[in-house]
PDB file of C-alpha atoms in Angstrom:
ATOM      1  CA  UNK K   1      52.587  90.664  35.960  1.00 47.00           C
ATOM      2  CA  UNK K   2      50.347  88.094  37.426  1.00 57.00           C
ATOM      3  CA  UNK K   3      47.761  89.154  39.753  1.00 74.00           C
ATOM      4  CA  UNK K   4      46.857  87.013  43.140  1.00 82.00           C
ATOM      5  CA  UNK K   5      43.628  86.832  44.837  1.00 84.00           C
ATOM      6  CA  UNK K   6      44.161  87.495  49.028  1.00 88.00           C
ATOM      7  CA  UNK K   7      44.586  83.979  50.678  1.00 90.00           C
ATOM      8  CA  UNK K   8      41.896  82.770  53.120  1.00 88.00           C
ATOM      9  CA  UNK K   9      41.793  84.834  56.287  1.00 87.00           C
ATOM     10  CA  UNK K  10      41.837  81.931  58.502  1.00 90.00           C
ATOM     11  CA  UNK K  11      45.072  80.628  57.300  1.00 88.00           C
ATOM     12  CA  UNK K  12      47.855  79.566  59.383  1.00 92.00           C
ATOM     13  CA  UNK K  13      51.003  81.822  58.817  1.00 93.00           C
ATOM     14  CA  UNK K  14      53.370  78.694  57.906  1.00 92.00           C
ATOM     15  CA  UNK K  15      50.681  77.329  55.533  1.00 92.00           C
ATOM     16  CA  UNK K  16      50.627  81.024  54.320  1.00 92.00           C
ATOM     17  CA  UNK K  17      54.131  81.356  53.914  1.00 93.00           C
ATOM     18  CA  UNK K  18      54.591  78.085  51.932  1.00 93.00           C
ATOM     19  CA  UNK K  19      51.884  79.358  49.511  1.00 92.00           C
ATOM     20  CA  UNK K  20      53.574  82.748  48.920  1.00 91.00           C
ATOM     21  CA  UNK K  21      56.863  80.782  48.092  1.00 92.00           C
ATOM     22  CA  UNK K  22      55.135  78.491  45.620  1.00 94.00           C
ATOM     23  CA  UNK K  23      53.404  81.411  43.949  1.00 92.00           C
ATOM     24  CA  UNK K  24      56.753  83.633  43.785  1.00 91.00           C
ATOM     25  CA  UNK K  25      58.212  80.133  41.918  1.00 92.00           C
ATOM     26  CA  UNK K  26      55.239  80.046  39.325  1.00 89.00           C
ATOM     27  CA  UNK K  27      55.636  83.410  38.849  1.00 91.00           C
ATOM     28  CA  UNK K  28      59.466  83.358  37.910  1.00 91.00           C
ATOM     29  CA  UNK K  29      58.794  80.409  35.883  1.00 91.00           C
ATOM     30  CA  UNK K  30      56.623  81.830  33.429  1.00 91.00           C
ATOM     31  CA  UNK K  31      54.523  79.034  33.579  1.00 91.00           C
ATOM     32  CA  UNK K  32      50.706  78.988  33.069  1.00 91.00           C
ATOM     33  CA  UNK K  33      48.745  76.437  35.065  1.00 90.00           C
ATOM     34  CA  UNK K  34      48.274  74.284  32.212  1.00 92.00           C
ATOM     35  CA  UNK K  35      51.853  74.140  31.746  1.00 93.00           C
ATOM     36  CA  UNK K  36      52.658  73.729  35.321  1.00 89.00           C
ATOM     37  CA  UNK K  37      50.306  70.634  35.573  1.00 92.00           C
ATOM     38  CA  UNK K  38      51.806  69.231  32.225  1.00 93.00           C
ATOM     39  CA  UNK K  39      55.264  69.249  33.848  1.00 91.00           C
ATOM     40  CA  UNK K  40      54.784  68.297  37.163  1.00 92.00           C
ATOM     41  CA  UNK K  41      52.070  65.581  36.709  1.00 92.00           C
ATOM     42  CA  UNK K  42      49.235  67.423  39.122  1.00 95.00           C
ATOM     43  CA  UNK K  43      46.317  68.745  37.266  1.00 95.00           C
ATOM     44  CA  UNK K  44      45.566  72.574  37.099  1.00 91.00           C
ATOM     45  CA  UNK K  45      42.760  72.514  39.213  1.00 93.00           C
ATOM     46  CA  UNK K  46      44.705  71.042  41.794  1.00 94.00           C
ATOM     47  CA  UNK K  47      47.347  73.591  41.454  1.00 92.00           C
ATOM     48  CA  UNK K  48      44.654  76.336  41.978  1.00 91.00           C
ATOM     49  CA  UNK K  49      43.585  75.046  45.079  1.00 93.00           C
ATOM     50  CA  UNK K  50      47.261  74.650  46.436  1.00 93.00           C
ATOM     51  CA  UNK K  51      48.470  78.338  45.152  1.00 92.00           C
ATOM     52  CA  UNK K  52      45.007  79.678  46.338  1.00 91.00           C
ATOM     53  CA  UNK K  53      45.592  78.552  49.723  1.00 89.00           C
ATOM     54  CA  UNK K  54      42.480  76.147  49.808  1.00 91.00           C
ATOM     55  CA  UNK K  55      44.141  72.819  49.794  1.00 92.00           C
ATOM     56  CA  UNK K  56      47.682  71.547  51.106  1.00 93.00           C
ATOM     57  CA  UNK K  57      49.561  70.382  48.208  1.00 93.00           C
ATOM     58  CA  UNK K  58      51.447  66.818  48.978  1.00 95.00           C
ATOM     59  CA  UNK K  59      55.122  66.910  49.417  1.00 94.00           C
ATOM     60  CA  UNK K  60      55.527  65.310  45.824  1.00 94.00           C
ATOM     61  CA  UNK K  61      53.929  68.324  43.968  1.00 92.00           C
ATOM     62  CA  UNK K  62      55.859  70.833  46.092  1.00 93.00           C
ATOM     63  CA  UNK K  63      59.279  68.609  44.917  1.00 93.00           C
ATOM     64  CA  UNK K  64      57.807  68.810  41.360  1.00 92.00           C
ATOM     65  CA  UNK K  65      57.562  72.785  41.425  1.00 91.00           C
ATOM     66  CA  UNK K  66      61.030  73.191  42.674  1.00 91.00           C
ATOM     67  CA  UNK K  67      62.700  70.805  40.186  1.00 92.00           C
ATOM     68  CA  UNK K  68      60.625  72.294  36.976  1.00 90.00           C
ATOM     69  CA  UNK K  69      61.538  75.981  38.393  1.00 91.00           C
ATOM     70  CA  UNK K  70      64.959  75.261  39.042  1.00 89.00           C
ATOM     71  CA  UNK K  71      64.962  75.839  43.043  1.00 90.00           C
ATOM     72  CA  UNK K  72      66.715  73.919  45.316  1.00 89.00           C
ATOM     73  CA  UNK K  73      64.389  72.078  47.444  1.00 90.00           C
ATOM     74  CA  UNK K  74      65.434  71.289  50.603  1.00 93.00           C
ATOM     75  CA  UNK K  75      64.496  74.497  52.138  1.00 89.00           C
ATOM     76  CA  UNK K  76      61.112  74.288  50.425  1.00 90.00           C
ATOM     77  CA  UNK K  77      60.655  71.182  51.664  1.00 93.00           C
ATOM     78  CA  UNK K  78      61.451  72.178  55.364  1.00 92.00           C
ATOM     79  CA  UNK K  79      58.986  75.298  55.054  1.00 91.00           C
ATOM     80  CA  UNK K  80      56.189  72.438  53.557  1.00 95.00           C
ATOM     81  CA  UNK K  81      56.778  69.871  56.557  1.00 94.00           C
ATOM     82  CA  UNK K  82      56.192  72.911  58.842  1.00 92.00           C
ATOM     83  CA  UNK K  83      53.065  73.888  56.972  1.00 91.00           C
ATOM     84  CA  UNK K  84      51.787  70.233  56.861  1.00 93.00           C
ATOM     85  CA  UNK K  85      52.092  70.071  60.848  1.00 92.00           C
ATOM     86  CA  UNK K  86      50.008  73.143  61.287  1.00 90.00           C
ATOM     87  CA  UNK K  87      47.773  71.945  58.353  1.00 90.00           C
ATOM     88  CA  UNK K  88      47.036  68.697  60.199  1.00 86.00           C
ATOM     89  CA  UNK K  89      46.340  70.174  63.291  1.00 78.00           C
ATOM     90  CA  UNK K  90      44.108  72.781  61.921  1.00 67.00           C
ATOM     91  CA  UNK K  91      41.901  69.889  59.861  1.00 56.00           C
ATOM     92  CA  UNK K  92      41.736  67.933  63.457  1.00 53.00           C
ATOM     93  CA  UNK K  93      40.367  70.797  65.463  1.00 51.00           C
ATOM     94  CA  UNK K  94      38.557  72.989  63.200  1.00 50.00           C
ATOM     95  CA  UNK K  95      34.822  72.782  63.941  1.00 47.00           C
ATOM     96  CA  UNK K  96      32.317  72.151  60.894  1.00 47.00           C
ATOM     97  CA  UNK K  97      30.600  75.152  59.490  1.00 44.00           C
ATOM     98  CA  UNK K  98      31.671  78.742  58.260  1.00 46.00           C
ATOM     99  CA  UNK K  99      35.322  79.520  59.108  1.00 43.00           C
ATOM    100  CA  UNK K 100      35.608  82.174  62.176  1.00 41.00           C
ATOM    101  CA  UNK K 101      36.756  85.376  61.518  1.00 43.00           C
ATOM    102  CA  UNK K 102      40.476  86.364  61.899  1.00 41.00           C
ATOM    103  CA  UNK K 103      41.437  87.981  65.312  1.00 41.00           C
ATOM    104  CA  UNK K 104      42.581  91.477  65.090  1.00 41.00           C
ATOM    105  CA  UNK K 105      46.228  90.391  65.560  1.00 43.00           C
ATOM    106  CA  UNK K 106      45.895  87.890  62.708  1.00 45.00           C
ATOM    107  CA  UNK K 107      44.355  90.618  60.419  1.00 40.00           C
ATOM    108  CA  UNK K 108      46.898  92.953  61.073  1.00 45.00           C
ATOM    109  CA  UNK K 109      49.729  90.352  60.270  1.00 41.00           C
ATOM    110  CA  UNK K 110      48.041  89.445  57.052  1.00 45.00           C
ATOM    111  CA  UNK K 111      47.954  92.959  55.978  1.00 42.00           C
ATOM    112  CA  UNK K 112      51.579  93.335  56.265  1.00 44.00           C
ATOM    113  CA  UNK K 113      52.266  89.819  54.821  1.00 41.00           C
ATOM    114  CA  UNK K 114      54.363  89.814  51.574  1.00 43.00           C
ATOM    115  CA  UNK K 115      52.154  87.712  49.860  1.00 41.00           C
ATOM    116  CA  UNK K 116      48.803  89.838  49.173  1.00 38.00           C
ATOM    117  CA  UNK K 117      50.096  89.671  45.452  1.00 39.00           C
ATOM    118  CA  UNK K 118      46.863  88.517  43.633  1.00 42.00           C
ATOM    119  CA  UNK K 119      46.304  84.806  42.226  1.00 42.00           C
ATOM    120  CA  UNK K 120      46.035  84.715  38.938  1.00 45.00           C
ATOM    121  CA  UNK K 121      42.583  84.762  37.640  1.00 45.00           C
ATOM    122  CA  UNK K 122      42.092  81.595  35.320  1.00 41.00           C
ATOM    123  CA  UNK K 123      40.477  82.222  31.937  1.00 40.00           C
ATOM    124  CA  UNK K 124      38.307  78.785  32.655  1.00 41.00           C
ATOM    125  CA  UNK K 125      35.325  79.918  35.478  1.00 39.00           C
ATOM    126  CA  UNK K 126      35.944  78.762  38.768  1.00 40.00           C
ATOM    127  CA  UNK K 127      34.591  75.551  39.541  1.00 41.00           C
ATOM    128  CA  UNK K 128      32.803  75.080  43.095  1.00 38.00           C
ATOM    129  CA  UNK K 129      34.490  73.450  45.417  1.00 39.00           C
ATOM    130  CA  UNK K 130      33.176  69.677  46.319  1.00 38.00           C
ATOM    131  CA  UNK K 131      34.775  66.992  48.102  1.00 34.00           C
ATOM    132  CA  UNK K 132      37.104  65.479  45.950  1.00 39.00           C
ATOM    133  CA  UNK K 133      39.235  62.304  46.542  1.00 39.00           C
ATOM    134  CA  UNK K 134      42.820  63.456  46.582  1.00 40.00           C
ATOM    135  CA  UNK K 135      45.043  64.256  43.666  1.00 43.00           C
ATOM    136  CA  UNK K 136      44.800  60.912  41.407  1.00 41.00           C
ATOM    137  CA  UNK K 137      47.736  62.269  39.303  1.00 40.00           C
ATOM    138  CA  UNK K 138      50.466  62.916  41.445  1.00 43.00           C
ATOM    139  CA  UNK K 139      52.893  59.958  42.922  1.00 43.00           C
ATOM    140  CA  UNK K 140      52.276  58.094  46.137  1.00 42.00           C
ATOM    141  CA  UNK K 141      53.272  59.110  48.978  1.00 41.00           C
ATOM    142  CA  UNK K 142      56.419  57.307  50.704  1.00 44.00           C
ATOM    143  CA  UNK K 143      55.616  54.576  52.957  1.00 42.00           C
ATOM    144  CA  UNK K 144      56.219  55.090  56.810  1.00 42.00           C
ATOM    145  CA  UNK K 145      59.513  53.676  58.156  1.00 45.00           C
ATOM    146  CA  UNK K 146      59.181  50.833  60.597  1.00 46.00           C
ATOM    147  CA  UNK K 147      58.856  52.383  64.497  1.00 46.00           C
ATOM    148  CA  UNK K 148      61.810  52.128  66.814  1.00 54.00           C
ATOM    149  CA  UNK K 149      59.230  49.558  68.765  1.00 54.00           C
ATOM    150  CA  UNK K 150      58.897  47.106  66.091  1.00 61.00           C
ATOM    151  CA  UNK K 151      62.969  47.061  65.785  1.00 61.00           C
ATOM    152  CA  UNK K 152      63.409  46.483  69.187  1.00 62.00           C
ATOM    153  CA  UNK K 153      60.829  43.421  68.903  1.00 60.00           C
ATOM    154  CA  UNK K 154      62.453  42.103  66.195  1.00 60.00           C
ATOM    155  CA  UNK K 155      66.166  42.315  67.822  1.00 67.00           C
ATOM    156  CA  UNK K 156      64.442  40.689  71.087  1.00 62.00           C
ATOM    157  CA  UNK K 157      62.960  37.609  68.816  1.00 68.00           C
ATOM    158  CA  UNK K 158      66.460  37.377  67.298  1.00 69.00           C
ATOM    159  CA  UNK K 159      68.305  37.023  70.292  1.00 71.00           C
ATOM    160  CA  UNK K 160      65.800  34.786  71.850  1.00 71.00           C
ATOM    161  CA  UNK K 161      66.087  32.281  68.569  1.00 68.00           C
ATOM    162  CA  UNK K 162      69.880  32.224  69.347  1.00 69.00           C
ATOM    163  CA  UNK K 163      69.271  31.307  72.828  1.00 61.00           C
ATOM    164  CA  UNK K 164      67.261  28.145  71.916  1.00 59.00           C
ATOM    165  CA  UNK K 165      69.368  27.406  68.948  1.00 68.00           C
ATOM    166  CA  UNK K 166      72.518  27.065  71.177  1.00 64.00           C
ATOM    167  CA  UNK K 167      70.427  25.266  74.197  1.00 63.00           C
ATOM    168  CA  UNK K 168      69.347  22.835  71.200  1.00 61.00           C
ATOM    169  CA  UNK K 169      72.897  22.139  70.348  1.00 55.00           C
ATOM    170  CA  UNK K 170      74.101  21.333  73.734  1.00 46.00           C
ATOM    171  CA  UNK K 171      71.209  18.589  74.052  1.00 45.00           C
ATOM    172  CA  UNK K 172      72.420  17.168  71.332  1.00 43.00           C
ATOM    173  CA  UNK K 173      75.891  16.909  71.921  1.00 47.00           C
ATOM    174  CA  UNK K 174      75.085  15.659  75.522  1.00 43.00           C
ATOM    175  CA  UNK K 175      73.208  13.153  73.890  1.00 48.00           C
ATOM    176  CA  UNK K 176      75.468  12.083  71.395  1.00 50.00           C
ATOM    177  CA  UNK K 177      78.469  11.641  74.097  1.00 43.00           C
ATOM    178  CA  UNK K 178      76.078   9.512  76.654  1.00 44.00           C
ATOM    179  CA  UNK K 179      75.271   7.615  73.446  1.00 41.00           C
ATOM    180  CA  UNK K 180      79.057   6.763  72.662  1.00 45.00           C
ATOM    181  CA  UNK K 181      79.763   6.287  76.132  1.00 42.00           C
ATOM    182  CA  UNK K 182      77.175   3.308  76.156  1.00 40.00           C
ATOM    183  CA  UNK K 183      78.580   1.688  73.142  1.00 40.00           C
ATOM    184  CA  UNK K 184      82.115   1.741  74.543  1.00 39.00           C
ATOM    185  CA  UNK K 185      83.711   3.885  71.864  1.00 40.00           C
ATOM    186  CA  UNK K 186      86.827   5.920  73.046  1.00 43.00           C
ATOM    187  CA  UNK K 187      86.359   9.103  74.400  1.00 42.00           C
ATOM    188  CA  UNK K 188      86.701  11.718  71.483  1.00 51.00           C
ATOM    189  CA  UNK K 189      89.060  14.584  71.657  1.00 51.00           C
ATOM    190  CA  UNK K 190      87.925  18.382  70.640  1.00 47.00           C
ATOM    191  CA  UNK K 191      89.729  21.671  69.997  1.00 49.00           C
ATOM    192  CA  UNK K 192      89.146  24.342  72.528  1.00 45.00           C
ATOM    193  CA  UNK K 193      85.218  25.762  72.175  1.00 45.00           C
ATOM    194  CA  UNK K 194      85.305  28.628  69.417  1.00 42.00           C
ATOM    195  CA  UNK K 195      84.848  32.368  70.592  1.00 47.00           C
ATOM    196  CA  UNK K 196      81.614  34.477  69.503  1.00 44.00           C
ATOM    197  CA  UNK K 197      82.374  34.751  65.778  1.00 49.00           C
ATOM    198  CA  UNK K 198      84.941  32.543  64.958  1.00 54.00           C
ATOM    199  CA  UNK K 199      85.013  29.328  63.086  1.00 55.00           C
ATOM    200  CA  UNK K 200      82.703  26.424  64.615  1.00 64.00           C
ATOM    201  CA  UNK K 201      84.722  24.042  66.555  1.00 76.00           C
ATOM    202  CA  UNK K 202      84.881  20.197  65.176  1.00 93.00           C
ATOM    203  CA  UNK K 203      84.707  17.096  67.514  1.00 95.00           C
ATOM    204  CA  UNK K 204      87.192  14.445  66.553  1.00 96.00           C
ATOM    205  CA  UNK K 205      86.062  10.763  67.093  1.00 95.00           C
ATOM    206  CA  UNK K 206      88.691   8.383  65.754  1.00 95.00           C
ATOM    207  CA  UNK K 207      88.270   5.284  64.874  1.00 95.00           C
ATOM    208  CA  UNK K 208      90.075   2.130  63.208  1.00 96.00           C
ATOM    209  CA  UNK K 209      87.721   0.635  60.551  1.00 96.00           C
ATOM    210  CA  UNK K 210      88.821  -2.062  58.616  1.00 94.00           C
ATOM    211  CA  UNK K 211      92.207  -0.999  58.895  1.00 94.00           C
ATOM    212  CA  UNK K 212      91.851   2.640  58.119  1.00 95.00           C
ATOM    213  CA  UNK K 213      91.835   5.388  60.539  1.00 96.00           C
ATOM    214  CA  UNK K 214      88.433   7.878  60.474  1.00 97.00           C
ATOM    215  CA  UNK K 215      87.850  11.045  62.715  1.00 95.00           C
ATOM    216  CA  UNK K 216      83.652  10.944  62.109  1.00 95.00           C
ATOM    217  CA  UNK K 217      83.737  14.197  59.876  1.00 95.00           C
ATOM    218  CA  UNK K 218      84.363  12.519  56.178  1.00 95.00           C
ATOM    219  CA  UNK K 219      85.320   9.184  54.756  1.00 95.00           C
ATOM    220  CA  UNK K 220      86.484  10.665  51.691  1.00 95.00           C
ATOM    221  CA  UNK K 221      89.942   9.071  50.505  1.00 93.00           C
ATOM    222  CA  UNK K 222      90.660  11.549  47.297  1.00 94.00           C
ATOM    223  CA  UNK K 223      89.084  15.085  48.011  1.00 94.00           C
ATOM    224  CA  UNK K 224      91.669  17.538  47.211  1.00 96.00           C
ATOM    225  CA  UNK K 225      91.989  19.689  50.262  1.00 94.00           C
ATOM    226  CA  UNK K 226      94.603  22.336  50.227  1.00 95.00           C
ATOM    227  CA  UNK K 227      95.186  25.791  52.356  1.00 95.00           C
ATOM    228  CA  UNK K 228      92.467  28.232  52.012  1.00 94.00           C
ATOM    229  CA  UNK K 229      89.967  25.511  52.218  1.00 94.00           C
ATOM    230  CA  UNK K 230      87.034  25.085  55.070  1.00 95.00           C
ATOM    231  CA  UNK K 231      84.644  22.627  56.229  1.00 95.00           C
ATOM    232  CA  UNK K 232      84.223  18.933  57.486  1.00 96.00           C
ATOM    233  CA  UNK K 233      87.166  17.159  55.028  1.00 96.00           C
ATOM    234  CA  UNK K 234      89.523  20.152  56.361  1.00 96.00           C
ATOM    235  CA  UNK K 235      88.766  18.937  60.067  1.00 96.00           C
ATOM    236  CA  UNK K 236      89.149  15.402  59.007  1.00 96.00           C
ATOM    237  CA  UNK K 237      92.219  16.371  58.027  1.00 96.00           C
ATOM    238  CA  UNK K 238      93.417  18.265  61.101  1.00 95.00           C
ATOM    239  CA  UNK K 239      92.098  15.299  63.647  1.00 97.00           C
ATOM    240  CA  UNK K 240      93.735  12.326  61.457  1.00 96.00           C
ATOM    241  CA  UNK K 241      97.140  15.143  61.885  1.00 97.00           C
ATOM    242  CA  UNK K 242      96.502  14.796  65.395  1.00 96.00           C
ATOM    243  CA  UNK K 243      96.434  11.302  65.882  1.00 95.00           C
ATOM    244  CA  UNK K 244      99.303  10.534  64.105  1.00 95.00           C
ATOM    245  CA  UNK K 245     101.581  13.079  65.658  1.00 94.00           C
ATOM    246  CA  UNK K 246     101.280  16.291  63.762  1.00 96.00           C
ATOM    247  CA  UNK K 247      99.861  19.462  65.225  1.00 94.00           C
ATOM    248  CA  UNK K 248      97.524  21.221  63.121  1.00 95.00           C
ATOM    249  CA  UNK K 249      96.105  23.810  65.325  1.00 92.00           C
ATOM    250  CA  UNK K 250      92.939  24.007  66.498  1.00 93.00           C
ATOM    251  CA  UNK K 251      90.759  21.730  64.875  1.00 94.00           C
ATOM    252  CA  UNK K 252      88.176  24.453  63.644  1.00 95.00           C
ATOM    253  CA  UNK K 253      87.717  22.753  60.122  1.00 95.00           C
ATOM    254  CA  UNK K 254      90.075  25.681  58.508  1.00 97.00           C
ATOM    255  CA  UNK K 255      92.967  24.756  56.388  1.00 96.00           C
ATOM    256  CA  UNK K 256      95.166  27.230  57.276  1.00 96.00           C
ATOM    257  CA  UNK K 257      99.302  27.950  57.363  1.00 96.00           C
ATOM    258  CA  UNK K 258      99.528  25.638  60.277  1.00 96.00           C
ATOM    259  CA  UNK K 259      97.538  22.727  59.059  1.00 97.00           C
ATOM    260  CA  UNK K 260      99.669  22.920  55.769  1.00 96.00           C
ATOM    261  CA  UNK K 261     102.833  22.804  58.186  1.00 96.00           C
ATOM    262  CA  UNK K 262     101.829  19.665  59.780  1.00 96.00           C
ATOM    263  CA  UNK K 263     101.018  18.099  55.979  1.00 96.00           C
ATOM    264  CA  UNK K 264     104.111  19.011  54.937  1.00 96.00           C
ATOM    265  CA  UNK K 265     105.958  17.399  57.801  1.00 96.00           C
ATOM    266  CA  UNK K 266     103.865  14.362  57.434  1.00 96.00           C
ATOM    267  CA  UNK K 267     104.291  14.182  53.789  1.00 96.00           C
ATOM    268  CA  UNK K 268     108.414  14.465  54.432  1.00 96.00           C
ATOM    269  CA  UNK K 269     108.225  11.293  56.812  1.00 95.00           C
ATOM    270  CA  UNK K 270     105.494   9.562  54.266  1.00 95.00           C
ATOM    271  CA  UNK K 271     108.293   9.977  51.825  1.00 95.00           C
ATOM    272  CA  UNK K 272     105.573  11.895  49.387  1.00 95.00           C
ATOM    273  CA  UNK K 273     105.742  14.871  46.982  1.00 95.00           C
ATOM    274  CA  UNK K 274     106.271  17.797  49.453  1.00 95.00           C
ATOM    275  CA  UNK K 275     103.341  20.322  48.272  1.00 96.00           C
ATOM    276  CA  UNK K 276     101.101  20.634  51.756  1.00 95.00           C
ATOM    277  CA  UNK K 277      97.932  19.392  49.663  1.00 96.00           C
ATOM    278  CA  UNK K 278      95.849  16.643  50.929  1.00 96.00           C
ATOM    279  CA  UNK K 279      95.039  14.499  47.818  1.00 96.00           C
ATOM    280  CA  UNK K 280      94.777  10.483  47.521  1.00 96.00           C
ATOM    281  CA  UNK K 281      98.298   9.580  48.381  1.00 95.00           C
ATOM    282  CA  UNK K 282      98.472  11.956  51.286  1.00 97.00           C
ATOM    283  CA  UNK K 283      94.864  10.535  52.769  1.00 96.00           C
ATOM    284  CA  UNK K 284      96.092   7.217  52.425  1.00 95.00           C
ATOM    285  CA  UNK K 285      99.311   7.793  54.613  1.00 95.00           C
ATOM    286  CA  UNK K 286      96.575   9.741  56.931  1.00 95.00           C
ATOM    287  CA  UNK K 287      94.553   6.366  57.269  1.00 96.00           C
ATOM    288  CA  UNK K 288      97.037   4.165  57.470  1.00 92.00           C
TER     289      UNK K 288
END
């Protein structure tokens, strides 16, 4: 059975608890330090420090040990988080120089702790503990998640951008209306304002050019537009249907069932094939 060295007297109880659990997992696995290093990606000298209580193991090292020993990692990682918090407080407040002697109560708790199983003595001579730049073998720690403050600022910026875009659209619409009035164009008609999240409304500016009607949204005379289509061509069809006395519903640029019914009524009156599809012949009837 492996024998372990006693843990440092000044070690925080939560860190001590973590080290004891790691030692037990290593003992039950039957792996040597070299085998453990090969399976986890962390060097054997790193594991000597972790299992000796001289360094706090990274989260990934703890998770790797749980994986190779068949341990469910959730509880072990919870113990590591408590130990990491205690370790960070220890390194932030501990003064330089030799570690202070343990208080009597702490010494008694250490004497009763179950982990005073000895640390395995490596066949290699123990190296002097020097300052090392972290463990180069282990995987990198995950990046920190964005703070709530940053998410709040992003949401505010998005809201301001939406307000600016809405204001710009109003200015452009007012300018175009004024320009049309100055040029003597008949007042356009539009569908009711779209509710938030619905399709945009289109403005019908119906004019007769060279004997044909146009609503100012599309000049096509042969595009195929049918149920399910959406866009300016569909809105052009709806505007011309309204002009001809066939109600397609809202002029929203969405060719739906109501628009299809209006197209069929037009096709019946124009003696066309009644299929509800706007093609070259139906465009001709709409623009006449």
